[in-house]
Tab-separated table of C-alpha atoms in Angstrom:
chain	number	residue	atom	x	y	z
D	28	MET	CA	0.000	0.000	0.000
D	29	SER	CA	1.176	3.527	-0.745
D	30	LYS	CA	2.003	5.766	2.178
D	31	LEU	CA	-0.420	8.413	3.386
D	32	GLN	CA	0.666	11.871	2.220
D	33	VAL	CA	0.723	13.984	5.403
D	34	GLY	CA	1.336	17.726	5.497
D	35	VAL	CA	2.637	18.743	8.933
D	36	ILE	CA	2.310	22.497	9.467
D	37	PHE	CA	4.406	24.353	12.034
D	38	GLY	CA	5.461	27.854	13.116
D	39	GLY	CA	2.838	30.487	12.493
D	40	ASN	CA	2.236	34.216	12.668
D	41	SER	CA	1.659	34.112	16.410
D	42	SER	CA	3.356	34.869	19.705
D	43	GLU	CA	3.347	31.097	20.213
D	44	TYR	CA	5.615	30.460	17.206
D	45	PRO	CA	8.499	29.088	19.365
D	46	VAL	CA	6.136	26.734	21.208
D	47	SER	CA	5.067	25.277	17.856
D	48	LEU	CA	8.668	24.500	16.870
D	49	HIS	CA	9.226	22.393	19.978
D	50	SER	CA	5.864	20.661	19.587
D	51	VAL	CA	6.334	19.800	15.926
D	52	ALA	CA	9.826	18.418	16.512
D	53	SER	CA	8.358	15.815	18.868
D	54	VAL	CA	5.562	15.048	16.424
D	55	LEU	CA	7.950	14.543	13.507
D	56	ARG	CA	10.149	12.225	15.555
D	57	ASN	CA	7.133	10.055	16.407
D	58	LEU	CA	5.375	9.799	13.025
D	59	ASP	CA	5.891	6.310	11.575
D	60	ALA	CA	8.010	6.673	8.420
D	61	ASN	CA	6.732	3.292	7.232
D	62	LYS	CA	3.155	4.623	7.139
D	63	TYR	CA	3.514	8.295	6.226
D	64	ASP	CA	5.221	10.382	3.594
D	65	VAL	CA	5.608	13.658	5.479
D	66	THR	CA	5.811	17.114	3.916
D	67	MET	CA	6.961	19.712	6.430
D	68	ILE	CA	5.217	23.044	5.861
D	69	GLY	CA	6.547	26.006	7.827
D	70	ILE	CA	4.952	29.402	8.386
D	71	ASP	CA	7.382	32.100	9.497
D	72	PRO	CA	6.498	34.804	12.076
D	73	ASN	CA	5.537	37.178	9.223
D	74	GLY	CA	3.027	34.699	7.793
D	75	ASN	CA	5.087	33.485	4.812
D	76	TRP	CA	4.720	29.812	3.882
D	77	TYR	CA	7.519	27.386	2.981
D	78	VAL	CA	8.159	23.724	2.331
D	79	TYR	CA	11.059	22.595	4.511
D	80	ASP	CA	13.155	19.505	3.747
D	81	GLY	CA	15.931	19.831	6.314
D	82	ASP	CA	16.537	18.041	9.607
D	83	ILE	CA	14.378	18.216	12.694
D	84	ASP	CA	17.024	19.623	15.051
D	85	THR	CA	17.551	22.632	12.779
D	86	LEU	CA	13.812	23.211	12.754
D	87	GLU	CA	13.435	22.896	16.509
D	88	HIS	CA	16.192	25.429	17.175
D	89	ASP	CA	14.645	27.893	14.710
D	90	HIS	CA	17.374	27.852	12.065
D	91	TRP	CA	15.177	26.279	9.415
D	92	LEU	CA	14.547	29.467	7.419
D	93	GLU	CA	18.237	30.201	6.797
D	94	SER	CA	19.205	26.540	6.355
D	95	GLY	CA	18.913	26.494	2.576
D	96	HIS	CA	16.178	23.871	2.891
D	97	ALA	CA	13.152	26.190	2.854
D	98	THR	CA	11.294	26.801	-0.421
D	99	ARG	CA	8.427	29.260	-0.751
D	100	ALA	CA	5.031	27.595	-0.909
D	101	LEU	CA	1.354	28.154	-0.201
D	102	LEU	CA	-1.788	26.119	0.287
D	103	SER	CA	-4.335	26.756	-2.435
D	104	PRO	CA	-7.977	27.221	-1.427
D	105	SER	CA	-8.827	25.361	-4.628
D	106	LYS	CA	-9.397	21.619	-4.381
D	107	GLN	CA	-7.555	21.023	-7.668
D	108	GLU	CA	-4.185	22.439	-6.633
D	109	GLY	CA	-3.377	21.379	-3.069
D	110	LEU	CA	0.062	22.593	-1.994
D	111	LEU	CA	1.830	24.957	-4.400
D	112	ILE	CA	5.640	24.941	-4.273
D	113	LEU	CA	7.162	28.076	-5.822
D	114	GLU	CA	10.590	28.000	-7.510
D	115	ASN	CA	12.264	29.960	-10.303
D	116	GLY	CA	9.164	31.934	-11.214
D	117	THR	CA	6.898	28.894	-11.560
D	118	TYR	CA	5.224	26.375	-9.291
D	119	THR	CA	4.651	22.676	-8.910
D	120	THR	CA	1.738	21.080	-7.076
D	121	LYS	CA	1.726	18.418	-4.397
D	122	LYS	CA	-1.354	16.512	-3.373
D	123	LEU	CA	-1.794	15.845	0.328
D	124	ASP	CA	-4.132	13.281	1.875
D	125	VAL	CA	-4.371	14.919	5.296
D	126	LEU	CA	-3.053	17.962	7.161
D	127	LEU	CA	-1.677	17.906	10.690
D	128	PRO	CA	-1.455	21.474	12.041
D	129	ILE	CA	0.878	21.851	15.013
D	130	LEU	CA	0.123	25.535	15.463
D	131	HIS	CA	-0.742	27.367	18.655
D	132	GLY	CA	-2.472	30.688	19.265
D	133	LYS	CA	-3.701	33.243	16.766
D	134	ASN	CA	-3.880	32.309	13.086
D	135	GLY	CA	-3.293	28.663	13.954
D	136	GLU	CA	-5.713	27.610	16.661
D	137	ASP	CA	-8.448	30.222	16.268
D	138	GLY	CA	-10.280	28.953	13.171
D	139	THR	CA	-8.401	31.155	10.701
D	140	ILE	CA	-6.304	28.438	9.111
D	141	GLN	CA	-9.024	25.817	9.606
D	142	GLY	CA	-11.194	27.883	7.233
D	143	LEU	CA	-8.447	27.628	4.603
D	144	PHE	CA	-8.221	23.880	5.132
D	145	THR	CA	-11.963	23.596	4.624
D	146	LEU	CA	-11.785	25.544	1.356
D	147	SER	CA	-8.921	23.350	0.144
D	148	GLN	CA	-11.060	20.260	0.896
D	149	ILE	CA	-8.064	18.488	2.425
D	150	PRO	CA	-8.930	16.528	5.587
D	151	TYR	CA	-7.242	17.941	8.692
D	152	VAL	CA	-6.650	17.037	12.306
D	153	GLY	CA	-8.606	18.901	14.949
D	154	CYS	CA	-11.647	21.096	15.401
D	155	ASN	CA	-13.394	22.874	12.523
D	156	HIS	CA	-13.170	26.625	12.026
D	157	VAL	CA	-16.277	27.443	14.086
D	158	SER	CA	-15.337	25.364	17.125
D	159	SER	CA	-11.727	26.539	16.949
D	160	ALA	CA	-12.791	30.187	16.923
D	161	ILE	CA	-15.223	29.801	19.807
D	162	ALA	CA	-12.811	27.761	21.928
D	163	MET	CA	-10.036	30.307	21.397
D	164	ASP	CA	-12.181	33.241	22.521
D	165	LYS	CA	-12.466	33.245	26.293
D	166	GLU	CA	-15.592	35.422	26.307
D	167	TYR	CA	-17.505	33.238	23.842
D	168	THR	CA	-16.393	30.110	25.676
D	169	HIS	CA	-17.807	31.609	28.875
D	170	ILE	CA	-21.124	32.496	27.253
D	171	ILE	CA	-21.710	29.089	25.646
D	172	CYS	CA	-20.505	26.927	28.517
D	173	GLU	CA	-22.343	28.894	31.182
D	174	SER	CA	-25.531	28.575	29.117
D	175	ALA	CA	-25.007	24.796	29.277
D	176	GLY	CA	-24.750	24.900	33.064
D	177	ILE	CA	-20.986	24.459	33.295
D	178	PRO	CA	-19.560	26.384	36.259
D	179	MET	CA	-16.936	29.025	35.427
D	180	ALA	CA	-15.354	31.908	37.299
D	181	PRO	CA	-17.312	35.197	37.250
D	182	TYR	CA	-15.943	37.540	34.575
D	183	ILE	CA	-16.365	40.729	32.587
D	184	ALA	CA	-15.200	41.381	29.016
D	185	LEU	CA	-13.721	44.650	27.721
D	186	ARG	CA	-13.072	45.782	24.140
D	187	LYS	CA	-10.496	48.317	23.020
D	188	ASN	CA	-12.864	49.767	20.401
D	189	MET	CA	-15.471	50.384	23.114
D	190	PRO	CA	-13.354	52.447	25.520
D	191	GLN	CA	-14.373	52.837	29.129
D	192	THR	CA	-12.915	54.994	31.825
D	193	MET	CA	-11.085	53.270	34.651
D	194	ALA	CA	-13.823	54.526	36.967
D	195	GLN	CA	-16.410	52.624	34.891
D	196	ILE	CA	-14.274	49.481	34.839
D	197	VAL	CA	-13.670	49.656	38.566
D	198	LYS	CA	-17.418	49.939	39.122
D	199	GLN	CA	-18.018	46.763	37.058
D	200	VAL	CA	-15.290	44.883	38.890
D	201	GLU	CA	-16.594	45.890	42.318
D	202	ALA	CA	-20.123	44.841	41.366
D	203	LYS	CA	-19.304	41.404	39.980
D	204	LEU	CA	-15.795	40.164	40.797
D	205	GLN	CA	-13.569	39.368	43.744
D	206	PHE	CA	-9.809	39.638	44.208
D	207	PRO	CA	-7.474	38.216	43.192
D	208	LEU	CA	-8.327	38.978	39.580
D	209	PHE	CA	-6.878	37.469	36.422
D	210	VAL	CA	-6.679	39.798	33.444
D	211	LYS	CA	-6.324	37.933	30.147
D	212	PRO	CA	-6.331	38.573	26.403
D	213	ALA	CA	-9.514	36.980	25.089
D	214	ASN	CA	-7.608	35.280	22.255
D	215	ALA	CA	-4.160	34.114	23.310
D	216	GLY	CA	-2.554	31.025	24.775
D	217	SER	CA	0.518	29.891	26.729
D	218	SER	CA	-0.331	32.506	29.390
D	219	PHE	CA	0.840	35.365	27.157
D	220	GLY	CA	-0.530	38.704	28.353
D	221	ILE	CA	-1.985	37.360	31.596
D	222	SER	CA	-1.595	39.151	34.927
D	223	LYS	CA	-2.700	38.308	38.431
D	224	VAL	CA	-4.026	41.411	40.190
D	225	ASN	CA	-4.357	41.575	43.958
D	226	VAL	CA	-5.285	45.236	44.427
D	227	MET	CA	-7.294	47.703	42.366
D	228	ASP	CA	-4.309	50.043	41.923
D	229	ASP	CA	-2.621	47.402	39.708
D	230	LEU	CA	-5.604	46.796	37.446
D	231	GLU	CA	-4.951	49.483	34.820
D	232	LYS	CA	-1.409	48.254	34.154
D	233	ALA	CA	-2.676	44.675	33.754
D	234	ILE	CA	-5.366	45.825	31.311
D	235	ASP	CA	-2.815	47.648	29.174
D	236	PHE	CA	-0.580	44.564	29.194
D	237	ALA	CA	-3.416	42.298	28.034
D	238	TYR	CA	-4.423	44.741	25.280
D	239	ALA	CA	-0.907	44.357	23.831
D	240	TYR	CA	-1.951	40.817	22.797
D	241	ASP	CA	-5.597	41.265	21.808
D	242	ASP	CA	-8.235	43.948	21.266
D	243	LYS	CA	-10.574	42.140	23.642
D	244	ILE	CA	-9.778	41.063	27.175
D	245	VAL	CA	-11.513	39.289	30.021
D	246	ILE	CA	-11.174	39.923	33.746
D	247	GLU	CA	-12.019	36.957	35.954
D	248	SER	CA	-12.300	36.324	39.660
D	249	GLY	CA	-9.517	34.024	40.790
D	250	ILE	CA	-10.446	30.553	42.010
D	251	SER	CA	-8.738	29.576	45.260
D	252	GLY	CA	-7.527	26.034	44.724
D	253	PHE	CA	-5.465	24.202	42.112
D	254	GLU	CA	-5.612	23.422	38.405
D	255	VAL	CA	-6.301	20.062	36.801
D	256	GLY	CA	-6.574	18.966	33.196
D	257	SER	CA	-8.421	16.399	31.131
D	258	SER	CA	-7.492	15.249	27.634
D	259	VAL	CA	-10.098	14.271	25.039
D	260	LEU	CA	-9.566	12.285	21.831
D	261	GLY	CA	-12.271	11.563	19.277
D	262	ASN	CA	-15.064	12.888	17.092
D	263	ASP	CA	-18.369	11.470	18.350
D	264	ALA	CA	-17.150	8.525	20.414
D	265	LEU	CA	-14.651	9.937	22.906
D	266	ILE	CA	-11.577	8.586	24.653
D	267	ILE	CA	-10.753	10.473	27.842
D	268	GLY	CA	-7.154	10.482	29.015
D	269	ASP	CA	-5.896	10.515	32.570
D	270	VAL	CA	-6.454	13.581	34.741
D	271	ASP	CA	-3.372	15.583	35.663
D	272	GLU	CA	-2.723	18.145	38.392
D	273	ILE	CA	-0.561	21.253	38.418
D	274	GLU	CA	1.380	22.041	41.569
D	275	THR	CA	2.987	25.456	41.202
D	276	HIS	CA	4.617	27.839	43.639
D	277	ASN	CA	4.502	30.718	41.151
D	278	SER	CA	1.699	33.234	41.519
D	279	PHE	CA	-0.113	31.313	38.753
D	280	PHE	CA	0.614	28.762	36.001
D	281	ASP	CA	2.454	31.256	33.790
D	282	TYR	CA	4.686	30.791	30.726
D	283	ASP	CA	7.810	29.864	32.712
D	284	ALA	CA	5.841	27.422	34.817
D	285	LYS	CA	4.350	25.807	31.707
D	286	TYR	CA	7.461	25.452	29.589
D	287	GLU	CA	10.375	25.603	32.032
D	288	LEU	CA	8.497	23.997	34.957
D	289	GLU	CA	9.774	26.864	37.074
D	290	ASN	CA	8.715	26.161	40.691
D	291	THR	CA	6.199	23.766	39.212
D	292	GLN	CA	5.475	20.064	39.119
D	293	ILE	CA	2.827	18.281	37.059
D	294	HIS	CA	1.352	15.159	38.589
D	295	CYS	CA	-0.130	12.635	36.177
D	296	PRO	CA	-2.272	11.040	37.441
D	297	ALA	CA	-3.660	13.796	39.650
D	298	ARG	CA	-3.541	13.290	43.406
D	299	ILE	CA	-7.314	13.312	43.797
D	300	SER	CA	-10.001	10.709	44.387
D	301	ASP	CA	-11.335	8.466	41.625
D	302	GLU	CA	-14.756	10.017	42.181
D	303	LYS	CA	-13.396	13.521	41.538
D	304	LYS	CA	-11.547	12.288	38.444
D	305	ALA	CA	-14.780	10.816	37.110
D	306	GLU	CA	-16.534	14.150	37.699
D	307	ILE	CA	-13.793	16.013	35.824
D	308	LYS	CA	-13.956	13.578	32.906
D	309	ALA	CA	-17.737	13.948	32.703
D	310	TYR	CA	-17.379	17.730	32.549
D	311	ALA	CA	-14.706	17.353	29.867
D	312	LYS	CA	-17.027	15.293	27.661
D	313	THR	CA	-19.843	17.811	28.067
D	314	ILE	CA	-17.600	20.797	27.305
D	315	TYR	CA	-16.132	19.057	24.244
D	316	HIS	CA	-19.573	18.329	22.793
D	317	VAL	CA	-21.077	21.715	23.739
D	318	LEU	CA	-18.273	23.512	21.872
D	319	GLY	CA	-18.584	21.165	18.871
D	320	CYS	CA	-15.024	19.883	19.112
D	321	SER	CA	-13.514	17.069	17.078
D	322	GLY	CA	-10.169	15.321	16.947
D	323	LEU	CA	-8.637	16.452	20.208
D	324	SER	CA	-8.594	19.029	22.982
D	325	ARG	CA	-7.130	19.544	26.416
D	326	ILE	CA	-9.620	20.951	28.900
D	327	ASP	CA	-8.330	22.771	31.980
D	328	MET	CA	-10.322	23.197	35.183
D	329	PHE	CA	-9.896	24.313	38.765
D	330	ILE	CA	-10.799	22.497	41.965
D	331	ASP	CA	-11.487	25.080	44.636
D	332	ASP	CA	-11.001	24.835	48.380
D	333	ASP	CA	-14.509	23.357	48.728
D	334	GLU	CA	-13.696	20.730	46.052
D	335	LYS	CA	-16.035	22.329	43.530
D	336	ILE	CA	-14.962	22.142	39.886
D	337	PHE	CA	-14.760	25.220	37.646
D	338	PHE	CA	-13.991	25.124	33.932
D	339	ASN	CA	-11.033	27.365	33.043
D	340	GLU	CA	-10.254	27.036	29.323
D	341	ILE	CA	-9.926	24.640	26.406
D	342	ASN	CA	-6.916	24.158	24.119
D	343	THR	CA	-7.863	22.711	20.735
D	344	ILE	CA	-4.214	22.239	19.671
D	345	PRO	CA	-2.444	21.597	22.970
D	346	GLY	CA	1.298	21.326	23.393
D	347	PHE	CA	2.875	18.282	21.747
D	348	THR	CA	6.393	18.113	23.120
D	349	SER	CA	7.442	14.784	24.604
D	350	ALA	CA	6.885	16.309	28.054
D	351	SER	CA	3.610	18.108	27.269
D	352	ARG	CA	0.507	17.444	29.289
D	353	TYR	CA	-1.789	16.150	26.532
D	354	PRO	CA	0.492	13.339	25.292
D	355	SER	CA	1.290	12.393	28.895
D	356	MET	CA	-2.385	12.111	29.827
D	357	MET	CA	-3.134	10.011	26.736
D	358	ALA	CA	-0.095	7.761	27.299
D	359	ASN	CA	-1.536	6.823	30.700
D	360	VAL	CA	-4.587	5.284	28.990
D	361	GLY	CA	-2.645	3.310	26.388
D	362	TYR	CA	-2.008	5.884	23.654
D	363	ASP	CA	1.733	6.333	23.377
D	364	PHE	CA	2.967	9.094	21.066
D	365	PRO	CA	3.025	7.085	17.784
D	366	LYS	CA	-0.394	5.517	18.474
D	367	LEU	CA	-1.815	8.919	19.408
D	368	LEU	CA	-0.661	10.422	16.094
D	369	ASP	CA	-2.004	7.428	14.143
D	370	THR	CA	-5.375	7.882	15.822
D	371	LEU	CA	-5.509	11.639	15.183
D	372	LEU	CA	-4.859	11.113	11.462
D	373	GLU	CA	-7.498	8.380	11.332
D	374	LEU	CA	-10.005	10.679	13.035
D	375	ALA	CA	-9.291	13.439	10.510
D	376	LEU	CA	-10.043	11.091	7.606
D	377	GLU	CA	-13.108	9.749	9.407
D	378	LYS	CA	-14.468	13.272	9.910
D	379	ALA	CA	-13.868	14.167	6.262
D	380	ASN	CA	-15.632	11.033	5.037
D	381	ALA	CA	-18.597	11.665	7.341
D	382	THR	CA	-19.179	15.136	5.849
D	383	LYS	CA	-19.020	14.109	2.183
């Protein structure tokens, strides 16, 4: 049998570009070369597309663009063309059977590129453009999940194009929220732009910081407790991975805690009762279906001091390094890295066939 033609997309015009490089390196090392003919497709921080045919280490350390192994390319929105590879004033085409985006944050996880995939009519791993966009936007996630009865922290949303005075914002905060507050860009990941605010005098600075990453922000009441996560794999029938637990001595689970494990330890499985794990997994299934997800997601929640569960956020393309939480949770239920990737590609083809 001929190998499946897989386009693996990495990089991206996003603040999470470096995270993608580390994730995709692990993915490429774990894709079975006997099953897949892999085309590496890189997007640089300016949004330019390339086909890359160099080694994985060069990619991971962000020297791929100047390596001499990157050729300009683009994905056509036309079904007939597929991938266009541009050289010497002309182009060649390459047909791909399935796309595996390892992109995080804006323009990669927010439905933007998923819309292009849909136009190209190439099957792809992960949520569709609508679910990706909703899951990326913390305000819309709040609205939809709260309407389904899923508990979340109280919040307010602010928009840069609808300016308010600090006095007006303070009034909203005092009426609805409690300190500590978390101020977040509505559309960003990896804890970029997030601040923990303990007193009102620090709120304006945190708002300005969040607006540097997005034109819409959310301000949430902090939940006193600890964070747990649940991994989901599947389209309609779902496989739920193990539950993990974050133990951090930082003020919150920030970028350094996530990627350097600064003052942080991740326990998988979580150090909680089986009954609480079952409750978390049930919430994860509900959230996944309510948001219309497919393929995969990692769903993060809090357990407060009274052992109540609160949904925090969903990541539709979670981290994929060998030490990342999603692969670790799935490995604990029998899906090692190669099997996990096999399953994700199968699910992408299954979803495409179901919509024909």
